[in-house]
């Protein structure tokens, strides 16, 4: 999934971005609140990790603007400030969760997984499709009982299509979900990922169909 990290402390940003990337996410990083506001207006992210003390605009202002725009993107606030009233204000502004620095990456990862679970499948962590069990939070797929070996990009592709199975997902939507500013996904790159994922899904009872001119469709043989 594509995520945005807004944090001006380079060491924390590096650690958090690396941790999200290890979990297979596409991560963009910004260190400025103003830039974050524009980015959030232009792009869709599955999750935002937001520092409060930022140059440009304060993190709480970024959050306020996001919610004023009726954007329900999950936001995990990370803050060095431990004042209770600030935390309460942040939650009131629409943060989904917060962590106080310094925090362990293990706890950070767990909070992210919990937020994604809540968001992507209304609390159900495993998506069943054909013979596939897709663990969205744990980033694992089983084909029957056996783990299915997918690259991070193939998992991300499966995830975006599986979350919308039986509906056509446009190429643009897929590319937007999978790429970052530093790691563009070309048309050719998407074709390759689709081809490889389709091959790996051969015995899964799930078909990845190309709908010419429209996009992609994931459907299970046993779907009505
Ligand atoms: Ca800061």
Short mmCIF file of N, CA, C and O and ligand atoms in Angstrom, two decimals, residues 7-9 51 53-54 101, ligand 1:
data_model
loop_
_atom_site.label_atom_id
_atom_site.label_comp_id
_atom_site.label_asym_id
_atom_site.label_seq_id
_atom_site.Cartn_x
_atom_site.Cartn_y
_atom_site.Cartn_z
N UNK A 7 7.66 13.79 8.50
CA UNK A 7 8.53 13.83 9.69
C UNK A 7 9.79 14.59 9.31
O UNK A 7 10.43 14.29 8.29
N UNK A 8 10.15 15.60 10.10
CA UNK A 8 11.32 16.41 9.75
C UNK A 8 12.60 15.94 10.45
O UNK A 8 13.68 16.44 10.15
N UNK A 9 12.47 15.01 11.37
CA UNK A 9 13.67 14.44 11.99
C UNK A 9 14.15 13.30 11.09
O UNK A 9 13.49 12.26 10.96
N UNK A 51 4.14 13.57 12.01
CA UNK A 51 4.78 14.25 13.13
C UNK A 51 4.00 15.54 13.41
O UNK A 51 3.42 16.12 12.50
N UNK A 53 5.34 18.44 15.24
CA UNK A 53 6.20 19.62 15.14
C UNK A 53 6.91 19.64 13.81
O UNK A 53 7.92 18.96 13.62
N UNK A 54 6.35 20.40 12.84
CA UNK A 54 6.90 20.41 11.49
C UNK A 54 7.16 21.83 11.02
O UNK A 54 6.45 22.75 11.43
N UNK A 101 7.26 9.78 21.02
CA UNK A 101 8.68 9.47 20.85
C UNK A 101 9.38 9.50 22.20
O UNK A 101 9.05 10.34 23.03
CA1 LIG B 1 9.45 17.34 14.25
#
